C-alpha cells in the first residue's frame, strides 16, 4: 500500500491478488450505483485477460480508510512478458473506472500515478465515459501529478436508442440505409433461406462460434473465442442469437447481455461470402426488431461499431487520460509499438500529445 495526499492506494497484480480484494470492489460498485454495469464485475474483468493476452491490475483507492474508487486496467504483454503499457476501459468508455462519476478525474490521476511510481509502468491510458460534457472539469480541476500527463477527449458513438420502436429507429436512418436495412433482410430470407434463431442454447452458441470463427479472418485462436462465449454465458441476462441458412449452417451470430432496459452487445460474427449479401445488416435487422419487441430502450455496442452504424448512434463524450513520464525505456518501447501498431491507441494518443506540446510552444 502507498499513500498519495489523503489517499491510501493498493495495487493488485494478477488474478489471485485481485480476487482477495473483490469483496471491497463489489461493495464499492454497489454503493456507487454501478451494480448494473457488468463490464466492471470482477468475473468479467478477469475473463478479458486471456482473450486480450494481457494481465489484470486493479488499483484500489481509500480515503480516510473508506473505499473511494478503483481502476480496472490490463497490462500489455509481448512474448508473454509485460512491456510497461497499461490500458483501461472499452472504446465506448465503460469498464475502466469504479466510483462516483464526479470523482473519475481524481481516481484516474491518483491511480495511474501510483502505478507509475511503482516502476512497473511507463505508459498508462484510461478511457472513461462522460455523463455530460465535463471536459473543463477534467482538464482544469484535477490533481496535477509531477509526470507528463494529458487529458484528451473524443466523441464516441456506441449507444443506439430504441425509443419510438422500429419506426423511430428507421427515422434516424438515411434513405439509403433504410432501403438496405430492409433489402438485406429480405434477401437473406428469400435467396439464402436464412432463419432467425432468437434464443440460442449454450450448445448452439458454441457451435455457431466454432463454425463462424473458422470462416472468418480472426487473429485469436478458437479456444480464446470459445472462452469469450463462456464468459458471456456467466453474466446475468446473457443472450445469443443466430442466423442459419437453408442447409442449417450458421451464417451469423450476436451475443451479449441485457440489464434492465439496456442491451449490451459484446460481439458479432458473420459469414460474409454469401454472394455479397450483407448478412451482418440482415442480422442487425432481426436483432434490433427482437430487442424492440422485448422492451429494450437502448443498445450499447461495447467495442464500438462500423462507420455506417455510428451515424445513427447517439453522440457521447469520452475522456482519455495518458500518463507518460519521461524515461528512456518508455520512449524505446513506445517507438517499437508505433512501428508495430501505427494506428493503435497508444500511438494515436502519444502523437496527439506531442502535437499539443508543439502547438503550446
mmCIF file of N, CA, C and O in Angstrom, residues 220-310:
data_model
loop_
_atom_site.group_PDB
_atom_site.id
_atom_site.type_symbol
_atom_site.label_atom_id
_atom_site.label_comp_id
_atom_site.label_asym_id
_atom_site.label_seq_id
_atom_site.Cartn_x
_atom_site.Cartn_y
_atom_site.Cartn_z
ATOM 1 N N UNK A 220 -7.332 -14.212 -33.132
ATOM 2 C CA UNK A 220 -7.332 -15.075 -31.957
ATOM 3 C C UNK A 220 -7.605 -16.517 -32.358
ATOM 4 O O UNK A 220 -8.192 -16.794 -33.409
ATOM 5 N N UNK A 221 -7.185 -17.462 -31.517
ATOM 6 C CA UNK A 221 -7.442 -18.850 -31.831
ATOM 7 C C UNK A 221 -8.836 -19.254 -31.366
ATOM 8 O O UNK A 221 -9.518 -18.513 -30.660
ATOM 9 N N UNK A 222 -9.250 -20.430 -31.753
ATOM 10 C CA UNK A 222 -10.610 -20.882 -31.481
ATOM 11 C C UNK A 222 -10.872 -21.008 -29.990
ATOM 12 O O UNK A 222 -11.957 -20.636 -29.516
ATOM 13 N N UNK A 223 -9.928 -21.514 -29.230
ATOM 14 C CA UNK A 223 -10.150 -21.699 -27.796
ATOM 15 C C UNK A 223 -10.419 -20.366 -27.106
ATOM 16 O O UNK A 223 -11.264 -20.281 -26.215
ATOM 17 N N UNK A 224 -9.716 -19.325 -27.529
ATOM 18 C CA UNK A 224 -9.958 -17.998 -26.962
ATOM 19 C C UNK A 224 -11.370 -17.525 -27.316
ATOM 20 O O UNK A 224 -12.069 -16.942 -26.487
ATOM 21 N N UNK A 225 -11.799 -17.784 -28.555
ATOM 22 C CA UNK A 225 -13.158 -17.402 -28.971
ATOM 23 C C UNK A 225 -14.206 -18.141 -28.156
ATOM 24 O O UNK A 225 -15.204 -17.551 -27.717
ATOM 25 N N UNK A 226 -14.008 -19.419 -27.925
ATOM 26 C CA UNK A 226 -14.956 -20.195 -27.131
ATOM 27 C C UNK A 226 -14.949 -19.742 -25.675
ATOM 28 O O UNK A 226 -15.993 -19.712 -25.018
ATOM 29 N N UNK A 227 -13.779 -19.385 -25.191
ATOM 30 C CA UNK A 227 -13.686 -18.870 -23.822
ATOM 31 C C UNK A 227 -14.442 -17.553 -23.690
ATOM 32 O O UNK A 227 -15.070 -17.274 -22.671
ATOM 33 N N UNK A 228 -14.399 -16.750 -24.736
ATOM 34 C CA UNK A 228 -15.133 -15.488 -24.752
ATOM 35 C C UNK A 228 -16.628 -15.753 -24.619
ATOM 36 O O UNK A 228 -17.322 -15.085 -23.847
ATOM 37 N N UNK A 229 -17.129 -16.757 -25.350
ATOM 38 C CA UNK A 229 -18.538 -17.089 -25.261
ATOM 39 C C UNK A 229 -18.902 -17.625 -23.878
ATOM 40 O O UNK A 229 -19.936 -17.281 -23.310
ATOM 41 N N UNK A 230 -18.023 -18.444 -23.306
ATOM 42 C CA UNK A 230 -18.291 -18.974 -21.967
ATOM 43 C C UNK A 230 -18.362 -17.843 -20.940
ATOM 44 O O UNK A 230 -19.201 -17.881 -20.020
ATOM 45 N N UNK A 231 -17.500 -16.832 -21.097
ATOM 46 C CA UNK A 231 -17.519 -15.702 -20.167
ATOM 47 C C UNK A 231 -18.831 -14.926 -20.286
ATOM 48 O O UNK A 231 -19.384 -14.471 -19.280
ATOM 49 N N UNK A 232 -19.334 -14.774 -21.495
ATOM 50 C CA UNK A 232 -20.620 -14.094 -21.699
ATOM 51 C C UNK A 232 -21.736 -14.864 -20.999
ATOM 52 O O UNK A 232 -22.597 -14.279 -20.341
ATOM 53 N N UNK A 233 -21.690 -16.174 -21.104
ATOM 54 C CA UNK A 233 -22.747 -17.003 -20.524
ATOM 55 C C UNK A 233 -22.733 -16.978 -18.996
ATOM 56 O O UNK A 233 -23.715 -17.393 -18.368
ATOM 57 N N UNK A 234 -21.673 -16.507 -18.407
ATOM 58 C CA UNK A 234 -21.618 -16.387 -16.948
ATOM 59 C C UNK A 234 -22.240 -15.085 -16.460
ATOM 60 O O UNK A 234 -22.393 -14.892 -15.254
ATOM 61 N N UNK A 235 -22.598 -14.196 -17.384
ATOM 62 C CA UNK A 235 -23.186 -12.911 -16.998
ATOM 63 C C UNK A 235 -24.704 -13.051 -16.839
ATOM 64 O O UNK A 235 -25.356 -13.701 -17.657
ATOM 65 N N UNK A 236 -25.271 -12.431 -15.812
ATOM 66 C CA UNK A 236 -26.736 -12.436 -15.684
ATOM 67 C C UNK A 236 -27.370 -11.774 -16.903
ATOM 68 O O UNK A 236 -26.872 -10.767 -17.400
ATOM 69 N N UNK A 237 -28.446 -12.353 -17.395
ATOM 70 C CA UNK A 237 -29.162 -11.773 -18.528
ATOM 71 C C UNK A 237 -28.493 -12.000 -19.869
ATOM 72 O O UNK A 237 -28.825 -11.320 -20.854
ATOM 73 N N UNK A 238 -27.585 -12.978 -19.967
ATOM 74 C CA UNK A 238 -26.870 -13.192 -21.224
ATOM 75 C C UNK A 238 -27.814 -13.700 -22.311
ATOM 76 O O UNK A 238 -28.848 -14.296 -22.049
ATOM 77 N N UNK A 239 -27.452 -13.427 -23.544
ATOM 78 C CA UNK A 239 -28.217 -13.923 -24.686
ATOM 79 C C UNK A 239 -27.265 -14.202 -25.852
ATOM 80 O O UNK A 239 -26.169 -13.629 -25.946
ATOM 81 N N UNK A 240 -27.686 -15.087 -26.723
ATOM 82 C CA UNK A 240 -27.026 -15.315 -28.006
ATOM 83 C C UNK A 240 -28.099 -15.542 -29.053
ATOM 84 O O UNK A 240 -29.109 -16.208 -28.777
ATOM 85 N N UNK A 241 -27.923 -14.958 -30.227
ATOM 86 C CA UNK A 241 -28.855 -15.116 -31.341
ATOM 87 C C UNK A 241 -28.062 -15.536 -32.569
ATOM 88 O O UNK A 241 -26.848 -15.332 -32.642
ATOM 89 N N UNK A 242 -28.757 -16.111 -33.545
ATOM 90 C CA UNK A 242 -28.050 -16.534 -34.749
ATOM 91 C C UNK A 242 -28.939 -16.616 -35.968
ATOM 92 O O UNK A 242 -30.170 -16.566 -35.872
ATOM 93 N N UNK A 243 -28.288 -16.715 -37.109
ATOM 94 C CA UNK A 243 -28.958 -16.950 -38.382
ATOM 95 C C UNK A 243 -28.396 -18.228 -38.982
ATOM 96 O O UNK A 243 -27.171 -18.433 -38.998
ATOM 97 N N UNK A 244 -29.276 -19.084 -39.479
ATOM 98 C CA UNK A 244 -28.845 -20.276 -40.203
ATOM 99 C C UNK A 244 -29.349 -20.184 -41.637
ATOM 100 O O UNK A 244 -30.409 -19.601 -41.895
ATOM 101 N N UNK A 245 -28.581 -20.746 -42.566
ATOM 102 C CA UNK A 245 -29.043 -20.767 -43.953
ATOM 103 C C UNK A 245 -29.944 -21.978 -44.176
ATOM 104 O O UNK A 245 -30.264 -22.717 -43.238
ATOM 105 N N UNK A 246 -30.361 -22.179 -45.415
ATOM 106 C CA UNK A 246 -31.332 -23.257 -45.670
ATOM 107 C C UNK A 246 -30.774 -24.642 -45.382
ATOM 108 O O UNK A 246 -31.536 -25.598 -45.183
ATOM 109 N N UNK A 247 -29.442 -24.764 -45.343
ATOM 110 C CA UNK A 247 -28.843 -26.063 -45.016
ATOM 111 C C UNK A 247 -28.698 -26.263 -43.511
ATOM 112 O O UNK A 247 -28.286 -27.334 -43.068
ATOM 113 N N UNK A 248 -29.018 -25.221 -42.745
ATOM 114 C CA UNK A 248 -28.884 -25.300 -41.299
ATOM 115 C C UNK A 248 -27.547 -24.833 -40.776
ATOM 116 O O UNK A 248 -27.299 -24.886 -39.563
ATOM 117 N N UNK A 249 -26.666 -24.348 -41.672
ATOM 118 C CA UNK A 249 -25.344 -23.874 -41.254
ATOM 119 C C UNK A 249 -25.453 -22.464 -40.677
ATOM 120 O O UNK A 249 -26.237 -21.638 -41.140
ATOM 121 N N UNK A 250 -24.637 -22.191 -39.665
ATOM 122 C CA UNK A 250 -24.630 -20.858 -39.054
ATOM 123 C C UNK A 250 -23.973 -19.859 -39.990
ATOM 124 O O UNK A 250 -22.878 -20.097 -40.509
ATOM 125 N N UNK A 251 -24.625 -18.714 -40.201
ATOM 126 C CA UNK A 251 -24.055 -17.665 -41.049
ATOM 127 C C UNK A 251 -23.888 -16.344 -40.295
ATOM 128 O O UNK A 251 -23.215 -15.436 -40.777
ATOM 129 N N UNK A 252 -24.505 -16.224 -39.113
ATOM 130 C CA UNK A 252 -24.323 -15.022 -38.305
ATOM 131 C C UNK A 252 -24.662 -15.331 -36.847
ATOM 132 O O UNK A 252 -25.465 -16.225 -36.563
ATOM 133 N N UNK A 253 -24.037 -14.571 -35.984
ATOM 134 C CA UNK A 253 -24.190 -14.790 -34.537
ATOM 135 C C UNK A 253 -23.929 -13.467 -33.834
ATOM 136 O O UNK A 253 -23.061 -12.683 -34.233
ATOM 137 N N UNK A 254 -24.706 -13.204 -32.785
ATOM 138 C CA UNK A 254 -24.511 -11.999 -31.979
ATOM 139 C C UNK A 254 -24.784 -12.361 -30.527
ATOM 140 O O UNK A 254 -25.669 -13.166 -30.232
ATOM 141 N N UNK A 255 -23.985 -11.785 -29.611
ATOM 142 C CA UNK A 255 -24.116 -12.198 -28.217
ATOM 143 C C UNK A 255 -23.792 -11.040 -27.286
ATOM 144 O O UNK A 255 -23.052 -10.115 -27.635
ATOM 145 N N UNK A 256 -24.358 -11.098 -26.086
ATOM 146 C CA UNK A 256 -24.144 -10.066 -25.081
ATOM 147 C C UNK A 256 -25.013 -10.338 -23.879
ATOM 148 O O UNK A 256 -25.279 -11.498 -23.544
ATOM 149 N N UNK A 257 -25.507 -9.303 -23.230
ATOM 150 C CA UNK A 257 -26.395 -9.482 -22.089
ATOM 151 C C UNK A 257 -27.346 -8.308 -21.983
ATOM 152 O O UNK A 257 -27.120 -7.233 -22.539
ATOM 153 N N UNK A 258 -28.417 -8.513 -21.249
ATOM 154 C CA UNK A 258 -29.418 -7.464 -21.007
ATOM 155 C C UNK A 258 -29.419 -7.136 -19.514
ATOM 156 O O UNK A 258 -29.382 -8.033 -18.674
ATOM 157 N N UNK A 259 -29.488 -5.850 -19.247
ATOM 158 C CA UNK A 259 -29.605 -5.365 -17.877
ATOM 159 C C UNK A 259 -30.667 -4.282 -17.858
ATOM 160 O O UNK A 259 -30.494 -3.235 -18.499
ATOM 161 N N UNK A 260 -31.775 -4.534 -17.155
ATOM 162 C CA UNK A 260 -32.863 -3.567 -17.157
ATOM 163 C C UNK A 260 -33.399 -3.367 -18.557
ATOM 164 O O UNK A 260 -33.771 -4.322 -19.239
ATOM 165 N N UNK A 261 -33.391 -2.127 -19.021
ATOM 166 C CA UNK A 261 -33.867 -1.797 -20.364
ATOM 167 C C UNK A 261 -32.722 -1.587 -21.347
ATOM 168 O O UNK A 261 -32.925 -1.042 -22.431
ATOM 169 N N UNK A 262 -31.514 -2.021 -20.950
ATOM 170 C CA UNK A 262 -30.334 -1.854 -21.803
ATOM 171 C C UNK A 262 -29.833 -3.201 -22.293
ATOM 172 O O UNK A 262 -29.783 -4.168 -21.536
ATOM 173 N N UNK A 263 -29.451 -3.229 -23.560
ATOM 174 C CA UNK A 263 -28.888 -4.436 -24.158
ATOM 175 C C UNK A 263 -27.434 -4.138 -24.533
ATOM 176 O O UNK A 263 -27.155 -3.175 -25.256
ATOM 177 N N UNK A 264 -26.510 -4.946 -24.040
ATOM 178 C CA UNK A 264 -25.089 -4.754 -24.303
ATOM 179 C C UNK A 264 -24.617 -5.818 -25.299
ATOM 180 O O UNK A 264 -24.720 -7.012 -25.029
ATOM 181 N N UNK A 265 -24.110 -5.367 -26.434
ATOM 182 C CA UNK A 265 -23.602 -6.278 -27.457
ATOM 183 C C UNK A 265 -22.104 -6.435 -27.277
ATOM 184 O O UNK A 265 -21.355 -5.457 -27.348
ATOM 185 N N UNK A 266 -21.663 -7.661 -27.015
ATOM 186 C CA UNK A 266 -20.245 -7.920 -26.793
ATOM 187 C C UNK A 266 -19.527 -8.200 -28.102
ATOM 188 O O UNK A 266 -18.431 -7.708 -28.332
ATOM 189 N N UNK A 267 -20.147 -9.012 -28.978
ATOM 190 C CA UNK A 267 -19.522 -9.230 -30.279
ATOM 191 C C UNK A 267 -20.508 -9.825 -31.268
ATOM 192 O O UNK A 267 -21.604 -10.254 -30.919
ATOM 193 N N UNK A 268 -20.094 -9.811 -32.540
ATOM 194 C CA UNK A 268 -20.883 -10.373 -33.628
ATOM 195 C C UNK A 268 -19.935 -11.032 -34.616
ATOM 196 O O UNK A 268 -18.868 -10.502 -34.927
ATOM 197 N N UNK A 269 -20.316 -12.206 -35.088
ATOM 198 C CA UNK A 269 -19.552 -12.928 -36.102
ATOM 199 C C UNK A 269 -20.448 -13.159 -37.304
ATOM 200 O O UNK A 269 -21.628 -13.488 -37.151
ATOM 201 N N UNK A 270 -19.887 -13.019 -38.496
ATOM 202 C CA UNK A 270 -20.671 -13.199 -39.716
ATOM 203 C C UNK A 270 -19.880 -13.952 -40.766
ATOM 204 O O UNK A 270 -18.653 -13.878 -40.807
ATOM 205 N N UNK A 271 -20.609 -14.652 -41.612
ATOM 206 C CA UNK A 271 -20.019 -15.197 -42.831
ATOM 207 C C UNK A 271 -20.438 -14.262 -43.957
ATOM 208 O O UNK A 271 -21.624 -14.167 -44.285
ATOM 209 N N UNK A 272 -19.482 -13.570 -44.525
ATOM 210 C CA UNK A 272 -19.801 -12.505 -45.472
ATOM 211 C C UNK A 272 -19.543 -12.877 -46.927
ATOM 212 O O UNK A 272 -19.406 -12.025 -47.777
ATOM 213 N N UNK A 273 -19.448 -14.161 -47.244
ATOM 214 C CA UNK A 273 -19.153 -14.553 -48.616
ATOM 215 C C UNK A 273 -20.356 -15.172 -49.334
ATOM 216 O O UNK A 273 -20.214 -15.897 -50.289
ATOM 217 N N UNK A 274 -21.545 -14.855 -48.821
ATOM 218 C CA UNK A 274 -22.745 -15.434 -49.422
ATOM 219 C C UNK A 274 -23.222 -14.562 -50.585
ATOM 220 O O UNK A 274 -24.201 -13.832 -50.501
ATOM 221 N N UNK A 275 -22.486 -14.641 -51.699
ATOM 222 C CA UNK A 275 -22.844 -13.898 -52.908
ATOM 223 C C UNK A 275 -23.005 -12.406 -52.621
ATOM 224 O O UNK A 275 -23.911 -11.748 -53.138
ATOM 225 N N UNK A 276 -22.097 -11.886 -51.800
ATOM 226 C CA UNK A 276 -22.066 -10.454 -51.477
ATOM 227 C C UNK A 276 -23.282 -9.955 -50.702
ATOM 228 O O UNK A 276 -23.488 -8.759 -50.568
ATOM 229 N N UNK A 277 -24.122 -10.850 -50.234
ATOM 230 C CA UNK A 277 -25.264 -10.425 -49.419
ATOM 231 C C UNK A 277 -24.754 -9.967 -48.062
ATOM 232 O O UNK A 277 -23.884 -10.604 -47.468
ATOM 233 N N UNK A 278 -25.268 -8.859 -47.565
ATOM 234 C CA UNK A 278 -24.800 -8.351 -46.284
ATOM 235 C C UNK A 278 -25.517 -9.068 -45.152
ATOM 236 O O UNK A 278 -26.557 -8.636 -44.664
ATOM 237 N N UNK A 279 -24.948 -10.179 -44.742
ATOM 238 C CA UNK A 279 -25.525 -10.952 -43.656
ATOM 239 C C UNK A 279 -25.495 -10.149 -42.357
ATOM 240 O O UNK A 279 -26.397 -10.233 -41.525
ATOM 241 N N UNK A 280 -24.448 -9.351 -42.192
ATOM 242 C CA UNK A 280 -24.351 -8.533 -40.992
ATOM 243 C C UNK A 280 -25.537 -7.582 -40.871
ATOM 244 O O UNK A 280 -26.129 -7.442 -39.798
ATOM 245 N N UNK A 281 -25.895 -6.918 -41.968
ATOM 246 C CA UNK A 281 -27.018 -5.993 -41.958
ATOM 247 C C UNK A 281 -28.328 -6.730 -41.695
ATOM 248 O O UNK A 281 -29.183 -6.268 -40.929
ATOM 249 N N UNK A 282 -28.484 -7.900 -42.311
ATOM 250 C CA UNK A 282 -29.695 -8.686 -42.090
ATOM 251 C C UNK A 282 -29.808 -9.106 -40.631
ATOM 252 O O UNK A 282 -30.883 -9.031 -40.018
ATOM 253 N N UNK A 283 -28.690 -9.531 -40.049
ATOM 254 C CA UNK A 283 -28.698 -9.952 -38.658
ATOM 255 C C UNK A 283 -29.054 -8.793 -37.741
ATOM 256 O O UNK A 283 -29.816 -8.960 -36.767
ATOM 257 N N UNK A 284 -28.546 -7.600 -38.046
ATOM 258 C CA UNK A 284 -28.880 -6.431 -37.235
ATOM 259 C C UNK A 284 -30.383 -6.154 -37.279
ATOM 260 O O UNK A 284 -30.971 -5.720 -36.283
ATOM 261 N N UNK A 285 -30.991 -6.355 -38.437
ATOM 262 C CA UNK A 285 -32.437 -6.124 -38.559
ATOM 263 C C UNK A 285 -33.199 -7.063 -37.636
ATOM 264 O O UNK A 285 -34.055 -6.636 -36.842
ATOM 265 N N UNK A 286 -32.893 -8.360 -37.721
ATOM 266 C CA UNK A 286 -33.562 -9.338 -36.858
ATOM 267 C C UNK A 286 -33.316 -9.017 -35.381
ATOM 268 O O UNK A 286 -34.240 -9.050 -34.556
ATOM 269 N N UNK A 287 -32.068 -8.737 -35.051
ATOM 270 C CA UNK A 287 -31.674 -8.483 -33.675
ATOM 271 C C UNK A 287 -32.388 -7.262 -33.093
ATOM 272 O O UNK A 287 -32.977 -7.328 -32.004
ATOM 273 N N UNK A 288 -32.366 -6.146 -33.803
ATOM 274 C CA UNK A 288 -32.981 -4.924 -33.290
ATOM 275 C C UNK A 288 -34.498 -5.053 -33.196
ATOM 276 O O UNK A 288 -35.114 -4.551 -32.251
ATOM 277 N N UNK A 289 -35.092 -5.722 -34.152
ATOM 278 C CA UNK A 289 -36.534 -5.955 -34.098
ATOM 279 C C UNK A 289 -36.892 -6.759 -32.848
ATOM 280 O O UNK A 289 -37.877 -6.457 -32.156
ATOM 281 N N UNK A 290 -36.070 -7.756 -32.539
ATOM 282 C CA UNK A 290 -36.293 -8.580 -31.364
ATOM 283 C C UNK A 290 -36.147 -7.766 -30.077
ATOM 284 O O UNK A 290 -36.965 -7.890 -29.151
ATOM 285 N N UNK A 291 -35.106 -6.918 -30.003
ATOM 286 C CA UNK A 291 -34.887 -6.126 -28.792
ATOM 287 C C UNK A 291 -36.014 -5.119 -28.571
ATOM 288 O O UNK A 291 -36.424 -4.864 -27.437
ATOM 289 N N UNK A 292 -36.527 -4.562 -29.630
ATOM 290 C CA UNK A 292 -37.660 -3.638 -29.519
ATOM 291 C C UNK A 292 -38.891 -4.379 -29.017
ATOM 292 O O UNK A 292 -39.631 -3.892 -28.149
ATOM 293 N N UNK A 293 -39.105 -5.577 -29.531
ATOM 294 C CA UNK A 293 -40.257 -6.379 -29.103
ATOM 295 C C UNK A 293 -40.173 -6.743 -27.625
ATOM 296 O O UNK A 293 -41.204 -6.836 -26.944
ATOM 297 N N UNK A 294 -38.967 -6.943 -27.113
ATOM 298 C CA UNK A 294 -38.808 -7.325 -25.703
ATOM 299 C C UNK A 294 -38.755 -6.124 -24.774
ATOM 300 O O UNK A 294 -38.571 -6.286 -23.567
ATOM 301 N N UNK A 295 -38.900 -4.908 -25.326
ATOM 302 C CA UNK A 295 -38.990 -3.712 -24.498
ATOM 303 C C UNK A 295 -37.684 -3.025 -24.183
ATOM 304 O O UNK A 295 -37.637 -2.152 -23.301
ATOM 305 N N UNK A 296 -36.603 -3.385 -24.877
ATOM 306 C CA UNK A 296 -35.334 -2.707 -24.648
ATOM 307 C C UNK A 296 -35.405 -1.256 -25.137
ATOM 308 O O UNK A 296 -36.057 -0.964 -26.147
ATOM 309 N N UNK A 297 -34.726 -0.365 -24.425
ATOM 310 C CA UNK A 297 -34.745 1.055 -24.771
ATOM 311 C C UNK A 297 -33.451 1.541 -25.402
ATOM 312 O O UNK A 297 -33.414 2.636 -25.969
ATOM 313 N N UNK A 298 -32.396 0.733 -25.297
ATOM 314 C CA UNK A 298 -31.132 1.137 -25.900
ATOM 315 C C UNK A 298 -30.261 -0.091 -26.113
ATOM 316 O O UNK A 298 -30.401 -1.109 -25.428
ATOM 317 N N UNK A 299 -29.359 0.027 -27.091
ATOM 318 C CA UNK A 299 -28.343 -0.991 -27.341
ATOM 319 C C UNK A 299 -26.988 -0.322 -27.214
ATOM 320 O O UNK A 299 -26.754 0.748 -27.785
ATOM 321 N N UNK A 300 -26.084 -0.942 -26.439
ATOM 322 C CA UNK A 300 -24.729 -0.433 -26.260
ATOM 323 C C UNK A 300 -23.774 -1.398 -26.957
ATOM 324 O O UNK A 300 -23.708 -2.574 -26.613
ATOM 325 N N UNK A 301 -23.048 -0.906 -27.949
ATOM 326 C CA UNK A 301 -22.031 -1.707 -28.623
ATOM 327 C C UNK A 301 -20.703 -1.459 -27.895
ATOM 328 O O UNK A 301 -20.061 -0.417 -28.073
ATOM 329 N N UNK A 302 -20.301 -2.408 -27.072
ATOM 330 C CA UNK A 302 -19.177 -2.189 -26.165
ATOM 331 C C UNK A 302 -17.880 -1.846 -26.901
ATOM 332 O O UNK A 302 -17.087 -1.028 -26.422
ATOM 333 N N UNK A 303 -17.651 -2.473 -28.036
ATOM 334 C CA UNK A 303 -16.411 -2.233 -28.772
ATOM 335 C C UNK A 303 -16.598 -1.235 -29.908
ATOM 336 O O UNK A 303 -15.776 -1.161 -30.814
ATOM 337 N N UNK A 304 -17.680 -0.460 -29.845
ATOM 338 C CA UNK A 304 -17.956 0.460 -30.943
ATOM 339 C C UNK A 304 -18.614 -0.274 -32.101
ATOM 340 O O UNK A 304 -18.939 -1.468 -32.007
ATOM 341 N N UNK A 305 -18.802 0.407 -33.207
ATOM 342 C CA UNK A 305 -19.441 -0.215 -34.348
ATOM 343 C C UNK A 305 -18.902 0.395 -35.630
ATOM 344 O O UNK A 305 -18.013 1.253 -35.602
ATOM 345 N N UNK A 306 -19.425 -0.037 -36.763
ATOM 346 C CA UNK A 306 -18.913 0.402 -38.055
ATOM 347 C C UNK A 306 -19.309 1.845 -38.327
ATOM 348 O O UNK A 306 -20.248 2.372 -37.722
ATOM 349 N N UNK A 307 -18.612 2.523 -39.248
ATOM 350 C CA UNK A 307 -18.971 3.910 -39.575
ATOM 351 C C UNK A 307 -20.426 4.073 -39.996
ATOM 352 O O UNK A 307 -21.060 5.077 -39.647
ATOM 353 N N UNK A 308 -20.968 3.094 -40.712
ATOM 354 C CA UNK A 308 -22.364 3.186 -41.157
ATOM 355 C C UNK A 308 -23.298 3.244 -39.958
ATOM 356 O O UNK A 308 -24.194 4.094 -39.878
ATOM 357 N N UNK A 309 -23.076 2.353 -38.987
ATOM 358 C CA UNK A 309 -23.958 2.308 -37.827
ATOM 359 C C UNK A 309 -23.674 3.443 -36.850
ATOM 360 O O UNK A 309 -24.564 3.888 -36.128
ATOM 361 N N UNK A 310 -22.443 3.919 -36.816
ATOM 362 C CA UNK A 310 -22.130 5.003 -35.892
ATOM 363 C C UNK A 310 -22.919 6.267 -36.219
ATOM 364 O O UNK A 310 -23.186 7.088 -35.338
#
